[in-house]
Short mmCIF file of C-alpha atoms and ligand atoms in Angstrom, two decimals:
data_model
loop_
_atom_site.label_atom_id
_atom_site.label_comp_id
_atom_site.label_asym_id
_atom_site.label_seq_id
_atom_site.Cartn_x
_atom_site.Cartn_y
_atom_site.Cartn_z
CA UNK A 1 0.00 0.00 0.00
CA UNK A 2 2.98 1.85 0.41
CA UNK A 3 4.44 1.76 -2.22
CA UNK A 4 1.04 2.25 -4.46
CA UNK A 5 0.43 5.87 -2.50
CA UNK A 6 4.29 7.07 -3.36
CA UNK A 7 3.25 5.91 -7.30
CA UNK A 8 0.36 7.89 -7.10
CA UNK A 9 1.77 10.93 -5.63
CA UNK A 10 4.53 11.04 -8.16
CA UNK A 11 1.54 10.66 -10.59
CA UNK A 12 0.04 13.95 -9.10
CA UNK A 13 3.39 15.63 -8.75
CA UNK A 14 3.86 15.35 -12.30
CA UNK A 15 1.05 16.06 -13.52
CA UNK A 16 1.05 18.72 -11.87
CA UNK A 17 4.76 19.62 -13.64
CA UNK A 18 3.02 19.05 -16.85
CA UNK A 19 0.44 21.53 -15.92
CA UNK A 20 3.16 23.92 -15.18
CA UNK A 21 4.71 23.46 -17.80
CA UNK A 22 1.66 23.55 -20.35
CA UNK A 23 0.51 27.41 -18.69
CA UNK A 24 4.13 28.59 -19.25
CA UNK A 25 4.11 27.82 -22.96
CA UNK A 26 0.64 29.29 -23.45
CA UNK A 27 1.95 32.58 -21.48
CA UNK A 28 5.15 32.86 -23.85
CA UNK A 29 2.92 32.37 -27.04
CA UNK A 30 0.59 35.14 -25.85
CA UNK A 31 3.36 37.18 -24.99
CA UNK A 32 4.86 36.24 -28.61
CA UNK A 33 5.24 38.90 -31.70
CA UNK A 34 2.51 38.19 -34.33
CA UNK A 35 3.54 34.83 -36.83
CA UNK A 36 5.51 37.20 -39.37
CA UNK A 37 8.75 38.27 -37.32
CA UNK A 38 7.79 35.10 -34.82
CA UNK A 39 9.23 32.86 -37.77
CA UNK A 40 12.50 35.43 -37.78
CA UNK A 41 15.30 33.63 -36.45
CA UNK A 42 17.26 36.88 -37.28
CA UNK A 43 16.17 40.00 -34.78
CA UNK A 44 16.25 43.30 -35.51
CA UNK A 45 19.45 43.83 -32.09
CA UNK A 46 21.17 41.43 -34.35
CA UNK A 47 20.88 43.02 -37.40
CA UNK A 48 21.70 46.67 -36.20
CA UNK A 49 24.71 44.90 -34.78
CA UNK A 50 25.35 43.87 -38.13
CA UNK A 51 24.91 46.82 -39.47
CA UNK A 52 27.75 48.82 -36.85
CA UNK A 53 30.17 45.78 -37.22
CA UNK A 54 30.07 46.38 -40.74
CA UNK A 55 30.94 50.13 -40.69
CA UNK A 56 32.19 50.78 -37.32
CA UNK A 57 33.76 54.10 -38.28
CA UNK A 58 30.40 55.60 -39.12
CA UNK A 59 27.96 53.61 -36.25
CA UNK A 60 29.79 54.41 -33.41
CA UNK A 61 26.32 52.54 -30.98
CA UNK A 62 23.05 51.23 -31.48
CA UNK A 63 20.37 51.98 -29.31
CA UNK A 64 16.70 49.84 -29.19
CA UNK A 65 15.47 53.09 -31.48
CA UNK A 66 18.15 54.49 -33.12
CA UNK A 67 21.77 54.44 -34.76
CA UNK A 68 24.36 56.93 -33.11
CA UNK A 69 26.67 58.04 -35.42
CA UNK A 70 30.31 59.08 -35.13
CA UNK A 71 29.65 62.54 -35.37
CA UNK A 72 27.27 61.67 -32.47
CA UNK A 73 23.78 62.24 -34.34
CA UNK A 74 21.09 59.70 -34.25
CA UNK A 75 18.92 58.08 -37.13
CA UNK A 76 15.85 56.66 -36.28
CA UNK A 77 15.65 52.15 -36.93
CA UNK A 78 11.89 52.84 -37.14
CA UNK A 79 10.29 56.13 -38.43
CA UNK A 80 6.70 53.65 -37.59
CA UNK A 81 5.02 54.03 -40.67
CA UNK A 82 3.04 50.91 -42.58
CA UNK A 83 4.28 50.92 -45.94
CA UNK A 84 3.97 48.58 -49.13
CA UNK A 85 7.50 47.58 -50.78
CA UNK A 86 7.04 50.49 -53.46
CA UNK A 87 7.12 52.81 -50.24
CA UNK A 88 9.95 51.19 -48.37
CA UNK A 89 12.04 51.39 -51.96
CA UNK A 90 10.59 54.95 -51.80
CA UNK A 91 11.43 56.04 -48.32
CA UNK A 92 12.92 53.09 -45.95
CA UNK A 93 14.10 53.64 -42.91
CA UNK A 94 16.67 51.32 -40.85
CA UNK A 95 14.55 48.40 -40.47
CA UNK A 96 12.58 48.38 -43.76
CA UNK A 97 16.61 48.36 -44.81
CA UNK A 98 17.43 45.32 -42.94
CA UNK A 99 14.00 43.56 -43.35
CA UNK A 100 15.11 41.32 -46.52
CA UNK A 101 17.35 38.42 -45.59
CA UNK A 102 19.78 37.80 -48.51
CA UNK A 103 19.84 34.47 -49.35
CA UNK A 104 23.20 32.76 -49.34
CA UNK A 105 24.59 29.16 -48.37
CA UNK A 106 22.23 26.34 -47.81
CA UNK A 107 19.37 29.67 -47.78
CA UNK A 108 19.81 29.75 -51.70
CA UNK A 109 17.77 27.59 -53.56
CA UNK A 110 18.35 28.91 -56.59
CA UNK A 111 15.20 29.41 -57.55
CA UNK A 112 14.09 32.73 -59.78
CA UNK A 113 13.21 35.66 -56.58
CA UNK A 114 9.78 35.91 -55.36
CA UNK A 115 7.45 39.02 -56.35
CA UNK A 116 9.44 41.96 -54.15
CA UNK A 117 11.86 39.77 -52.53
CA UNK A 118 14.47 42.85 -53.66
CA UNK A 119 17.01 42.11 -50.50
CA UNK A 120 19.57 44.74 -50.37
CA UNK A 121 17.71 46.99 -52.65
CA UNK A 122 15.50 48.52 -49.75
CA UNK A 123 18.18 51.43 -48.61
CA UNK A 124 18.23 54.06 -46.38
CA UNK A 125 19.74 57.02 -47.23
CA UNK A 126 20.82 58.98 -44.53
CA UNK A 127 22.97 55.72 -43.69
CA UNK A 128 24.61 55.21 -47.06
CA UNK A 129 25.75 58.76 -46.42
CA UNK A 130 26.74 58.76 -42.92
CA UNK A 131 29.30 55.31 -44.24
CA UNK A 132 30.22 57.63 -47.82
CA UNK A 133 30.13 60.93 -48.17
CA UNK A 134 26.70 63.24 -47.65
CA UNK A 135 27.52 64.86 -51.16
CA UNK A 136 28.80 63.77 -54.40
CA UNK A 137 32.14 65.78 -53.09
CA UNK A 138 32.69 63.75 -49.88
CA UNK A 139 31.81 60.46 -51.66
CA UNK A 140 34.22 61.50 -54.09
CA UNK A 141 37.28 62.25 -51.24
CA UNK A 142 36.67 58.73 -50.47
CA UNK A 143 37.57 56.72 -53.21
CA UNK A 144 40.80 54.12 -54.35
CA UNK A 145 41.70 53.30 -57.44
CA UNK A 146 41.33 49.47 -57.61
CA UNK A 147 42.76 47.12 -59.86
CA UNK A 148 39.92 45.29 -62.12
CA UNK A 149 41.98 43.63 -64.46
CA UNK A 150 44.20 45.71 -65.78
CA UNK A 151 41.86 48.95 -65.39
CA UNK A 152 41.89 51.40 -62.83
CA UNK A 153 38.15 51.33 -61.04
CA UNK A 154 37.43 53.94 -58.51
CA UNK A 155 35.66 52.61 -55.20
CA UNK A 156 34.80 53.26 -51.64
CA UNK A 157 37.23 53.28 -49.32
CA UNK A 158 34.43 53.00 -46.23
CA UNK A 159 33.84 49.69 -44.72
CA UNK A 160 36.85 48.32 -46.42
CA UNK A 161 35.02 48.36 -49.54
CA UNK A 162 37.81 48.54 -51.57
CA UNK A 163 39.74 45.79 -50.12
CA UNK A 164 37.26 43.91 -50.50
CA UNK A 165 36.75 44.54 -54.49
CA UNK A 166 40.61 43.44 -54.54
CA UNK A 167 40.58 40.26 -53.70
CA UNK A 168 37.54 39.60 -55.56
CA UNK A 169 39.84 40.66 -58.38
CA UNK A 170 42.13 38.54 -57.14
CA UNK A 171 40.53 35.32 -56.72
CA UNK A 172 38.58 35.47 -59.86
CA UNK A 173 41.50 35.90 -61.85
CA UNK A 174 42.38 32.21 -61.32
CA UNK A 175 39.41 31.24 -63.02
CA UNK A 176 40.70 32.81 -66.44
CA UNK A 177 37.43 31.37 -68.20
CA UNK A 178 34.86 33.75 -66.17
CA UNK A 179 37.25 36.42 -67.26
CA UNK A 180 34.39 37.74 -70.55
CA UNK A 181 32.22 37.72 -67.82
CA UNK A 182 33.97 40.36 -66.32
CA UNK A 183 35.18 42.80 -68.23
CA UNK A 184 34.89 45.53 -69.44
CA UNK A 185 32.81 46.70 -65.74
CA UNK A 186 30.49 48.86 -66.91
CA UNK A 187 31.18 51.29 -64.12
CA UNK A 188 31.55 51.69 -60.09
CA UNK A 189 31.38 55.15 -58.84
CA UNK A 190 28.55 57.08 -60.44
CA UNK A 191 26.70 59.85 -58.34
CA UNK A 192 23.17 59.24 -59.89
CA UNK A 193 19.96 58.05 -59.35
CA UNK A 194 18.10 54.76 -59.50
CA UNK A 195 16.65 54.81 -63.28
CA UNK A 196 12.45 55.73 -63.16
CA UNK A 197 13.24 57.27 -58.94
CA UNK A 198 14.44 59.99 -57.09
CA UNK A 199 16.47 57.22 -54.94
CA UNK A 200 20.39 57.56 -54.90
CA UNK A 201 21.95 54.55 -56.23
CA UNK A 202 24.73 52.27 -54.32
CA UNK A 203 26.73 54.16 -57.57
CA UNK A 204 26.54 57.17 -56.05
CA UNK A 205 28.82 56.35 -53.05
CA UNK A 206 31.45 53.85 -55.57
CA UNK A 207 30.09 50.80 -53.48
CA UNK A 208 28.74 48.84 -56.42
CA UNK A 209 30.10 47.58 -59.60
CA UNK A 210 28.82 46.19 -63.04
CA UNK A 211 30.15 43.56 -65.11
CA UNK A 212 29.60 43.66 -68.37
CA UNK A 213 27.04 44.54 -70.15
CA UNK A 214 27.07 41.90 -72.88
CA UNK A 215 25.70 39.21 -70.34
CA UNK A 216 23.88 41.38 -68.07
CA UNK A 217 19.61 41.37 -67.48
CA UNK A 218 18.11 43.93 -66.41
CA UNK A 219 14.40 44.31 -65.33
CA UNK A 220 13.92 47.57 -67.29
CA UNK A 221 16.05 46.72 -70.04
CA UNK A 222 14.03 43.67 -70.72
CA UNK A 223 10.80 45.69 -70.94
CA UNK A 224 9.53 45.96 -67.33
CA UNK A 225 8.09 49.13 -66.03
CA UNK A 226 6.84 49.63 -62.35
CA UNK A 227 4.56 46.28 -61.06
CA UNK A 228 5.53 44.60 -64.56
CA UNK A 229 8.55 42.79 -63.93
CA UNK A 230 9.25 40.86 -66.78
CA UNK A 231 10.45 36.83 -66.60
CA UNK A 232 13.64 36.61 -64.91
CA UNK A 233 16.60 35.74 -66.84
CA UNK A 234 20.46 35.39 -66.04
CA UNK A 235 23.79 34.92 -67.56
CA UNK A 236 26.13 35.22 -65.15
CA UNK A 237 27.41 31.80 -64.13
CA UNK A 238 27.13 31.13 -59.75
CA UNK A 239 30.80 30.89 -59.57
CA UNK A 240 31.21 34.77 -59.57
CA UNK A 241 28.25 35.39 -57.19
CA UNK A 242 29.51 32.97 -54.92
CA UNK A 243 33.55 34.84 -55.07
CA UNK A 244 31.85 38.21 -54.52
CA UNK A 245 29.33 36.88 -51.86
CA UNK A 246 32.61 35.45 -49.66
CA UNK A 247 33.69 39.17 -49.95
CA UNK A 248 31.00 40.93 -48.40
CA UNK A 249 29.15 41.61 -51.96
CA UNK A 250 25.45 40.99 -52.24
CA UNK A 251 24.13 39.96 -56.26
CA UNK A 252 21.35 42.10 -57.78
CA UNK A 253 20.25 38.81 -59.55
CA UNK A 254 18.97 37.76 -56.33
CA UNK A 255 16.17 40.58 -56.73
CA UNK A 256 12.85 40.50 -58.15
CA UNK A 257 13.62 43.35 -59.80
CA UNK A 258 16.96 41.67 -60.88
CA UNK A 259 20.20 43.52 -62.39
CA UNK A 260 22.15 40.38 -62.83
CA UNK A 261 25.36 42.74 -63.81
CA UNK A 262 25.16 44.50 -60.17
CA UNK A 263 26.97 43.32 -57.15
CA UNK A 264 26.94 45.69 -54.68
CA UNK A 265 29.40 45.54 -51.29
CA UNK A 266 26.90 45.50 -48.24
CA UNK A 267 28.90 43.05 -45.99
CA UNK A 268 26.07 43.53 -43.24
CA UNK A 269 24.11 41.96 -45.11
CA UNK A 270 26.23 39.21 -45.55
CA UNK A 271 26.46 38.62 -42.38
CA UNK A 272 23.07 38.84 -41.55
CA UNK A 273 22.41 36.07 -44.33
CA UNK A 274 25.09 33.83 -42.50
CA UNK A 275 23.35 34.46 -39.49
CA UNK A 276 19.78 32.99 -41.02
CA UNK A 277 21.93 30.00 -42.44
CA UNK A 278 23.47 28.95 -39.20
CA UNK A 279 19.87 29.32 -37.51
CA UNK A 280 17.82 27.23 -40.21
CA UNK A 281 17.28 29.98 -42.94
CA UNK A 282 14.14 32.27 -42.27
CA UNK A 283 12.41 34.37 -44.52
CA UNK A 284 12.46 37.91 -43.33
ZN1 ZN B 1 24.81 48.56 -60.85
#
C-alpha cells in the first residue's frame, strides 16, 4: 500500500509539472510577436549589430530606437510608418533596410526571386551617407583606385570596400574562363539616381560595380516598367556570385527586380544572411 500511494503521488506531482509546464508555454505564445517576425530567427538587435560591425567608423552605438553616429547624431531604426515595398524602396528607414534576408549558403535555392523579394535593394539614405560621403564631393574624397583587371576602377574606401573589391579581383583571376564575364565593368562610382526614382543609387557612393554589359539582365532593359517585372533571366554563371558573396558583396540577380550585372558591397548583409543559415534559414 505503500508503495502504491508514493506511485500515485509522483503521478500527481507530475502532472502537476506538466500543468506547469503547459501554462508557461501558453503565457510565452501570448506574450509572442505576431507569426511574421515570430518565424524570424534573425532579430532586428542582431541586425543593427550587423549593421555597426560592418561600418564601425560611421555607427559608433546602437540603441533599441536608433543608430548613433560618429559625429554623435542619431537616425531613427523605425520612423513607424506601414508601408507597401514600393514605399519602403521609396522612403525606408533602418529596419525596412534590414528587413530582406539575402539568401546565401544552404538559404539559396536557386530558384528565380519571389514578387518583391528585392534584398539589399531597400536602402536608407541617410545611412549610405553617414558610411560615404553626404555629397557627391565627400563620396568623391573617399575613393581608391582598384585594380579590375588591368583597369583602374574607382571605389569606396568606407567599410573596407575597396579591399574587398581586390581580392575579388584577385581570386577570380584564377578562373581565367569567367574572365568575358567580367570585363569591361560597366562602371563603379557614379553619383546618380536609381533609373524611373528619385532614390540615390549604391553608384553614387562607388560601393557597387557592373560587369559587363554583354551578359547582363536587367528588369527595365528587358521591358519591365513599375509592377511589370518581366520573366527573370540570367547569364552570369554562380561561380562569380559565390567569389563576390565570400567578400562581403550581395548579387542584384537575387532581386525581383533583378540587375544580374550588379553586385553591390553590403557586408552587413552578408552577415546577416550567414546568421539565417546557421539558424535554419528564415524568410524575413
Ligand atoms: Zn549597378
Amino acid at each position: 500500500m505503500a508503495a502504491e500511494g508514493r506511485r500515485s503521488r509522483d503521478w500527481i506531482r507530475r502532472a502537476k509539472f506538466a500543468a506547469d509546464l503547459f501554462l508557461v508555454a501558453a503565457i510565452v505564445a501570448a506574450l509572442a510577436p505576431p507569426a511574421a517576425s515570430a518565424a524570424s530567427t534573425v532579430p532586428l538587435f542582431d541586425r543593427l549589430a550587423a549593421l555597426q560591425s560592418a561600418y564601425p567608423g560611421a555607427v559608433a552605438a546602437i540603441e533599441p530606437d536608433a543608430l548613433v553616429l560618429a559625429d554623435g547624431s542619431r537616425i531613427a531604426v523605425d520612423d513607424g510608418r506601414q508601408k507597401d515595398h514600393e514605399e519602403k524602396l521609396a522612403a525606408a528607414d533602418v529596419e525596412d533596410m534590414l528587413s530582406q534576408i539575402y539568401p546565401i549558403g544552404a538559404c539559396d535555392d536557386g530558384q528565380p526571386p519571389e514578387r518583391n523579394f528585392d534584398p539589399g535593394r531597400i536602402r536608407n539614405d541617410a545611412v549610405f551617407r553617414a558610411i560615404y560621403g553626404a555629397t557627391r564631393q565627400a563620396a568623391e574624397a573617399n575613393l581608391a583606385r582598384v585594380d579590375w583587371f588591368g583597369a583602374k576602377l574607382p571605389f569606396a574606401t568606407a567599410g573596407g570596400a575597396d579591399a574587398a573589391l581586390k581580392s575579388v579581383e584577385r581570386e577570380l583571376s584564377a578562373e581565367p574562363d569567367l574572365k568575358a564575364y567580367l570585363v569591361p565593368s560597366a562602371g563603379t562610382f557614379n553619383w546618380r539616381v536609381v533609373a524611373g526614382t528619385k532614390r540615390l543609387s549604391a553608384h553614387s557612393f562607388g560601393a557597387a560595380i557592373d560587369l559587363n554589359t554583354k551578359y547582363a539582365d536587367y528588369w527595365l532593359w528587358s521591358g519591365g516598367k513599375p509592377g511589370n517585372v518581366p520573366r527573370y533571366r540570367n547569364k552570369f554563371p554562380k561561380r562569380i556570385v559565390d567569389v563576390f558573396e565570400r567578400h562581403g558583396f550581395i548579387w542584384g540577380g537575387k532581386w525581383y527586380h533583378y540587375d544580374t550585372m550588379h553586385f553591390e558591397y553590403r557586408p552587413e548583409l552578408i552577415a546577416i544572411g550567414r546568421l539565417a543559415e546557421a539558424r535554419g534559414c528564415p524568410r524575413n
